[in-house]
Amino acid sequence: MAQKKAHEVDRWLAKPEQAYRVILIYGPDRGLVSERARRFAAGTGLPLDDPFTVVRIEANEVEQQPGRLADEAQTVPMFSDQRLIWVKGAGNQKALVSDVTALIAEPPADCAILIEGGDLRKGSSLRSAVERGAGAMALPCYADDGRGIDAVIDETLGGAGLKISLEARQLLKANLGGDRLATRGELEKLTLYCAGASEVTPEDIRLLIGDVAGLSSDEAVDAIISGRFQAFDSAFQRFLAAGNPPFLVLSATLRQIHALQVMRTAMESKGVSASAAVAGARPPVFFSRRKTVENALGRWSSTALQNAAERLQATILRTRQKPALAGSIARQALLALTVEGARGRR
């Protein structure tokens, strides 16, 4: 059967076999699915920004236009020897399964089909079609175990020139692993906070992910994602007046944005409602905040969330570079995000 165990996937992606023309990457860890799909796509050597060579399709488009995937795969490349068809948001859509089954039976010689799937159960139609196919490969993505988390920590911190003590590593690992996207976000935030240092300490970890810090900044974060200016400014000023560094609000907001990204992906890939996405969130959303988070999912698009995450990362770096201006830099950036939240509300 054409499939790999979860621990074999990275090794296969390091040197994928060209005989497999249909690649299904699936699993409950949407961040890891997306990361590995990008890795496979980059490994083809094709220009990913060329729409003639790399064709991106949403699975729902295939469902609305039966046969489209097969037609795209059979199109002769005009500007290269190979093409890549990249399908996102795949589930068990009938037309998609039909097209994939046909392509597995008669695989194109000059085209690879990369499919990003959700949490497909064993025996589901799309997963079964790929696993049974001689020219197809199924790659599962599950939440990182201890070894996987260690590898991501080493990769991210090592790339930033940071070491981490054993105690700090254990504290960090206790708060990572639910989703690769969220894990990457937390680690990127940590590297920004520790910019200029040589080692990550337990104090750094406690400051970034401590429960007290999270609870004390919830009021400001909720006002930001809800687009409530006065509520944000009041909460932010009280937070600073209590002697807390502005970084904690930036950190908590970035953590919330990453959580919204994970839930938004679940809504788009699985077709679930905002309330269902919030109910299935890990770690769980505290009951009193569920309605606020549900409403935020309705007004923040995936693009807006990505832009917000990038803005926050840049702001955190600026506050580290100019600590004397940290309060005003943070307030300006967070007010801009509050404007985005208000736009969505209209």
XYZ file of C-alpha atoms in Angstrom:
346
model
C 0.000 0.000 0.000
C 1.315 3.470 -0.929
C 1.479 5.152 2.435
C 3.990 6.086 5.104
C 3.916 5.985 8.877
C 3.851 9.364 10.573
C 7.503 9.129 11.634
C 8.588 8.248 8.068
C 7.074 11.260 6.334
C 9.917 13.761 6.788
C 12.459 11.223 5.558
C 10.363 10.553 2.434
C 9.874 14.258 1.764
C 13.635 14.775 1.932
C 13.922 12.557 -1.159
C 10.489 11.934 -2.715
C 10.215 9.171 -5.277
C 9.297 10.469 -8.723
C 7.205 7.383 -9.462
C 4.429 8.776 -7.260
C 2.445 11.371 -9.200
C -0.412 11.889 -6.728
C 0.626 12.977 -3.222
C -1.956 13.258 -0.441
C -0.810 15.002 2.735
C -3.511 14.810 5.400
C -4.184 14.772 9.124
C -5.589 16.636 12.124
C -2.518 18.887 12.460
C -3.401 21.433 9.794
C -0.275 23.469 10.421
C 1.922 20.447 9.782
C -0.085 19.495 6.680
C 0.443 22.974 5.236
C 4.129 23.038 6.161
C 4.842 19.666 4.568
C 2.851 20.543 1.450
C 4.978 23.658 0.987
C 8.078 21.547 1.496
C 7.026 19.087 -1.199
C 6.094 21.892 -3.582
C 9.426 23.638 -3.050
C 11.220 20.333 -3.614
C 9.850 20.073 -7.151
C 12.110 22.954 -8.153
C 9.229 24.601 -10.018
C 8.604 28.371 -9.725
C 5.764 28.436 -7.189
C 4.712 31.958 -8.219
C 4.171 30.963 -11.870
C 0.436 30.286 -12.374
C 1.112 28.458 -15.652
C 3.449 25.962 -14.026
C 1.923 25.690 -10.541
C -1.875 25.619 -10.558
C -3.605 26.098 -7.199
C -7.164 24.823 -6.827
C -9.551 24.675 -3.887
C -11.230 21.293 -3.460
C -14.643 22.981 -3.489
C -13.885 24.310 -6.988
C -13.277 20.736 -8.165
C -16.588 19.729 -6.612
C -18.394 22.496 -8.478
C -16.634 21.667 -11.761
C -16.353 17.871 -12.052
C -13.462 16.841 -14.266
C -11.529 20.073 -13.787
C -8.694 18.431 -11.876
C -8.256 15.769 -14.539
C -8.333 18.414 -17.300
C -5.679 20.513 -15.536
C -3.455 17.485 -14.979
C -3.657 16.486 -18.630
C -2.775 19.952 -19.925
C 0.598 19.925 -21.713
C 3.185 22.169 -19.984
C 4.047 25.221 -22.076
C 6.997 26.749 -20.229
C 8.571 23.815 -18.380
C 8.950 20.054 -18.500
C 6.693 19.524 -15.474
C 3.662 21.096 -13.812
C 2.281 20.959 -10.284
C -1.427 20.918 -9.463
C -1.861 21.955 -5.817
C -5.265 21.156 -4.306
C -6.176 22.602 -0.907
C -9.017 21.936 1.516
C -9.576 18.366 0.373
C -12.026 16.086 2.133
C -14.166 13.374 0.652
C -15.753 15.502 -2.065
C -17.288 13.146 -4.599
C -16.009 14.874 -7.748
C -12.522 15.219 -6.271
C -12.351 11.528 -5.371
C -13.548 10.625 -8.853
C -10.879 12.770 -10.534
C -8.127 11.513 -8.225
C -9.119 7.890 -8.860
C -8.956 8.463 -12.623
C -5.550 10.160 -12.377
C -4.157 7.337 -10.281
C -5.337 4.814 -12.859
C -3.680 6.807 -15.671
C -1.068 9.055 -14.034
C 0.231 11.972 -16.113
C 3.914 11.761 -16.991
C 4.575 15.500 -16.839
C 2.461 16.584 -13.856
C 2.393 15.993 -10.085
C -0.822 16.383 -8.079
C -0.341 17.596 -4.511
C -3.413 17.374 -2.268
C -3.771 18.961 1.184
C -6.407 17.053 3.135
C -8.003 17.344 6.549
C -8.380 14.690 9.209
C -9.325 11.802 6.902
C -10.345 8.662 8.736
C -9.094 5.253 7.747
C -11.421 3.908 5.079
C -12.574 7.351 3.881
C -12.995 7.527 0.114
C -10.151 9.936 -0.737
C -7.631 8.326 1.589
C -8.558 4.828 0.400
C -8.261 5.798 -3.257
C -4.739 7.122 -2.718
C -3.566 4.321 -0.440
C -4.666 1.690 -2.967
C -3.088 3.426 -5.935
C 0.223 2.189 -7.301
C 1.292 5.680 -8.386
C 0.025 7.588 -5.341
C 1.399 8.271 -1.868
C -0.476 9.072 1.361
C 1.412 11.005 4.049
C -0.243 11.415 7.487
C 0.357 14.421 9.767
C -0.368 14.050 13.466
C 0.396 16.328 16.400
C 4.092 16.433 17.255
C 5.383 14.037 19.876
C 8.290 14.931 22.164
C 10.913 14.101 19.548
C 9.121 16.094 16.870
C 8.755 19.127 19.134
C 12.449 18.974 20.011
C 13.339 18.984 16.318
C 11.204 22.065 15.613
C 12.632 23.862 18.659
C 16.196 23.118 17.576
C 15.529 24.141 13.988
C 13.864 27.463 14.881
C 16.097 28.540 17.747
C 19.238 27.291 16.003
C 18.360 29.356 12.961
C 18.177 32.433 15.207
C 21.507 31.625 16.859
C 19.880 30.812 20.199
C 20.666 28.062 22.675
C 18.144 26.853 25.251
C 18.707 25.414 28.694
C 17.253 22.050 29.654
C 14.829 23.599 32.163
C 13.648 26.169 29.625
C 13.197 23.437 27.014
C 10.971 21.407 29.328
C 8.835 24.448 30.149
C 8.543 25.274 26.457
C 7.637 21.723 25.389
C 4.831 21.609 27.954
C 3.078 24.387 26.017
C 3.695 23.211 22.442
C 2.668 20.386 20.149
C -1.068 20.746 19.539
C -0.653 22.187 16.044
C 2.506 22.815 14.001
C 1.281 26.275 12.918
C 0.712 27.306 16.541
C 4.056 25.775 17.566
C 5.905 27.720 14.866
C 4.110 30.887 15.940
C 5.114 30.484 19.579
C 8.725 29.786 18.630
C 8.892 32.750 16.255
C 7.547 34.954 19.033
C 10.201 33.583 21.373
C 13.037 34.276 18.932
C 11.812 37.851 18.489
C 11.668 38.365 22.238
C 15.169 36.946 22.734
C 16.725 38.840 19.818
C 20.228 39.880 20.779
C 20.579 37.250 23.491
C 22.547 34.026 23.183
C 20.363 31.679 25.235
C 16.687 31.213 26.062
C 16.165 31.021 29.815
C 13.314 29.640 31.962
C 12.439 33.249 32.868
C 11.916 34.032 29.170
C 9.522 31.086 28.838
C 7.579 31.993 31.976
C 7.207 35.575 30.819
C 5.905 34.582 27.410
C 3.534 31.747 28.322
C 2.722 32.185 32.007
C -0.965 31.857 32.944
C -0.988 35.103 34.935
C 0.267 37.088 31.963
C -2.355 35.528 29.703
C -5.244 36.219 32.045
C -4.225 39.814 32.773
C -4.105 40.723 29.094
C -7.312 38.970 27.978
C -9.392 42.131 28.300
C -7.152 44.074 25.927
C -6.875 41.156 23.488
C -10.634 40.651 23.359
C -11.147 44.355 22.669
C -8.616 44.204 19.804
C -10.151 41.230 17.994
C -13.635 42.696 18.551
C -12.760 46.158 17.211
C -13.627 48.068 20.398
C -11.327 51.125 20.593
C -12.240 52.594 23.965
C -12.240 49.210 25.672
C -8.791 48.422 24.263
C -7.236 51.769 25.189
C -8.633 51.610 28.703
C -7.446 48.031 29.280
C -4.026 48.706 27.739
C -3.397 51.817 29.832
C -4.443 50.020 33.034
C -2.146 47.152 32.111
C 0.855 49.451 31.711
C -0.030 51.473 34.819
C 0.201 48.251 36.857
C 3.856 48.010 35.873
C 3.476 45.324 33.193
C 5.633 45.499 30.035
C 3.729 46.171 26.773
C 5.347 43.081 25.274
C 2.932 40.901 27.255
C -0.086 42.326 25.413
C 1.693 41.948 22.068
C 2.575 38.371 22.957
C -0.948 37.509 24.089
C -2.460 39.107 20.972
C -0.112 37.163 18.691
C -0.995 33.955 20.514
C -4.711 34.706 20.007
C -4.189 35.484 16.312
C -2.392 32.163 15.826
C -5.253 30.367 17.601
C -7.765 32.115 15.321
C -5.728 31.021 12.286
C -5.949 27.390 13.357
C -9.713 27.647 13.949
C -10.246 29.560 10.695
C -8.414 26.814 8.805
C -10.702 24.209 10.395
C -13.744 26.206 9.235
C -12.481 26.490 5.656
C -11.108 22.971 5.250
C -13.840 21.046 7.065
C -16.788 23.375 6.530
C -17.525 23.583 10.257
C -19.207 26.557 11.905
C -17.393 29.102 14.049
C -18.968 27.676 17.185
C -17.829 24.153 16.263
C -14.298 25.382 15.536
C -14.157 27.105 18.917
C -15.577 24.051 20.684
C -12.867 21.876 19.124
C -9.993 24.262 19.840
C -6.942 22.896 21.661
C -6.111 24.236 24.156
C -9.801 24.904 24.854
C -11.203 28.430 24.837
C -12.382 29.482 28.297
C -16.190 29.402 28.426
C -16.656 33.116 29.155
C -14.635 34.032 26.028
C -16.216 31.632 23.542
C -18.758 34.070 22.129
C -16.063 36.737 21.645
C -13.824 34.299 19.772
C -16.737 33.005 17.666
C -17.615 36.561 16.618
C -13.974 37.271 15.806
C -13.856 34.270 13.467
C -16.748 35.789 11.561
C -15.001 39.095 10.991
C -11.333 38.137 10.499
C -10.442 36.482 7.186
C -7.440 34.194 6.753
C -5.612 36.968 4.916
C -6.365 39.522 7.629
C -5.142 37.111 10.304
C -1.903 36.452 8.421
C -1.326 40.195 8.012
C -2.025 40.710 11.712
C 0.477 38.025 12.709
C 3.169 39.578 10.512
C 2.463 43.061 11.915
C 2.712 41.782 15.480
C 5.977 39.954 14.829
C 7.482 43.106 13.328
C 6.198 45.178 16.259
C 7.682 42.827 18.847
C 11.050 43.127 17.135
C 10.804 46.935 17.100
C 9.992 47.078 20.805
C 13.074 44.987 21.507
C 15.214 47.275 19.375
C 13.783 50.478 20.929
C 12.751 49.595 24.509
C 12.334 53.265 25.506
C 9.524 53.582 22.946
C 8.004 50.138 23.520
C 4.740 51.454 24.972
C 3.938 53.837 22.134
C 5.109 51.389 19.443
C 2.913 48.623 20.870
C -0.114 50.897 21.320
C 0.083 52.177 17.727
C 0.267 48.667 16.269
C -2.484 47.285 18.490
C -4.779 50.210 17.691
C -4.270 49.463 13.988
C -5.365 45.876 14.608
C -8.384 47.147 16.535
C -9.305 49.128 13.407
C -9.191 45.860 11.419
C -11.478 44.246 13.970
C -13.906 47.150 13.683
C -13.942 46.923 9.899
C -14.937 43.315 10.073
C -17.750 44.212 12.445
C -19.278 46.560 9.871
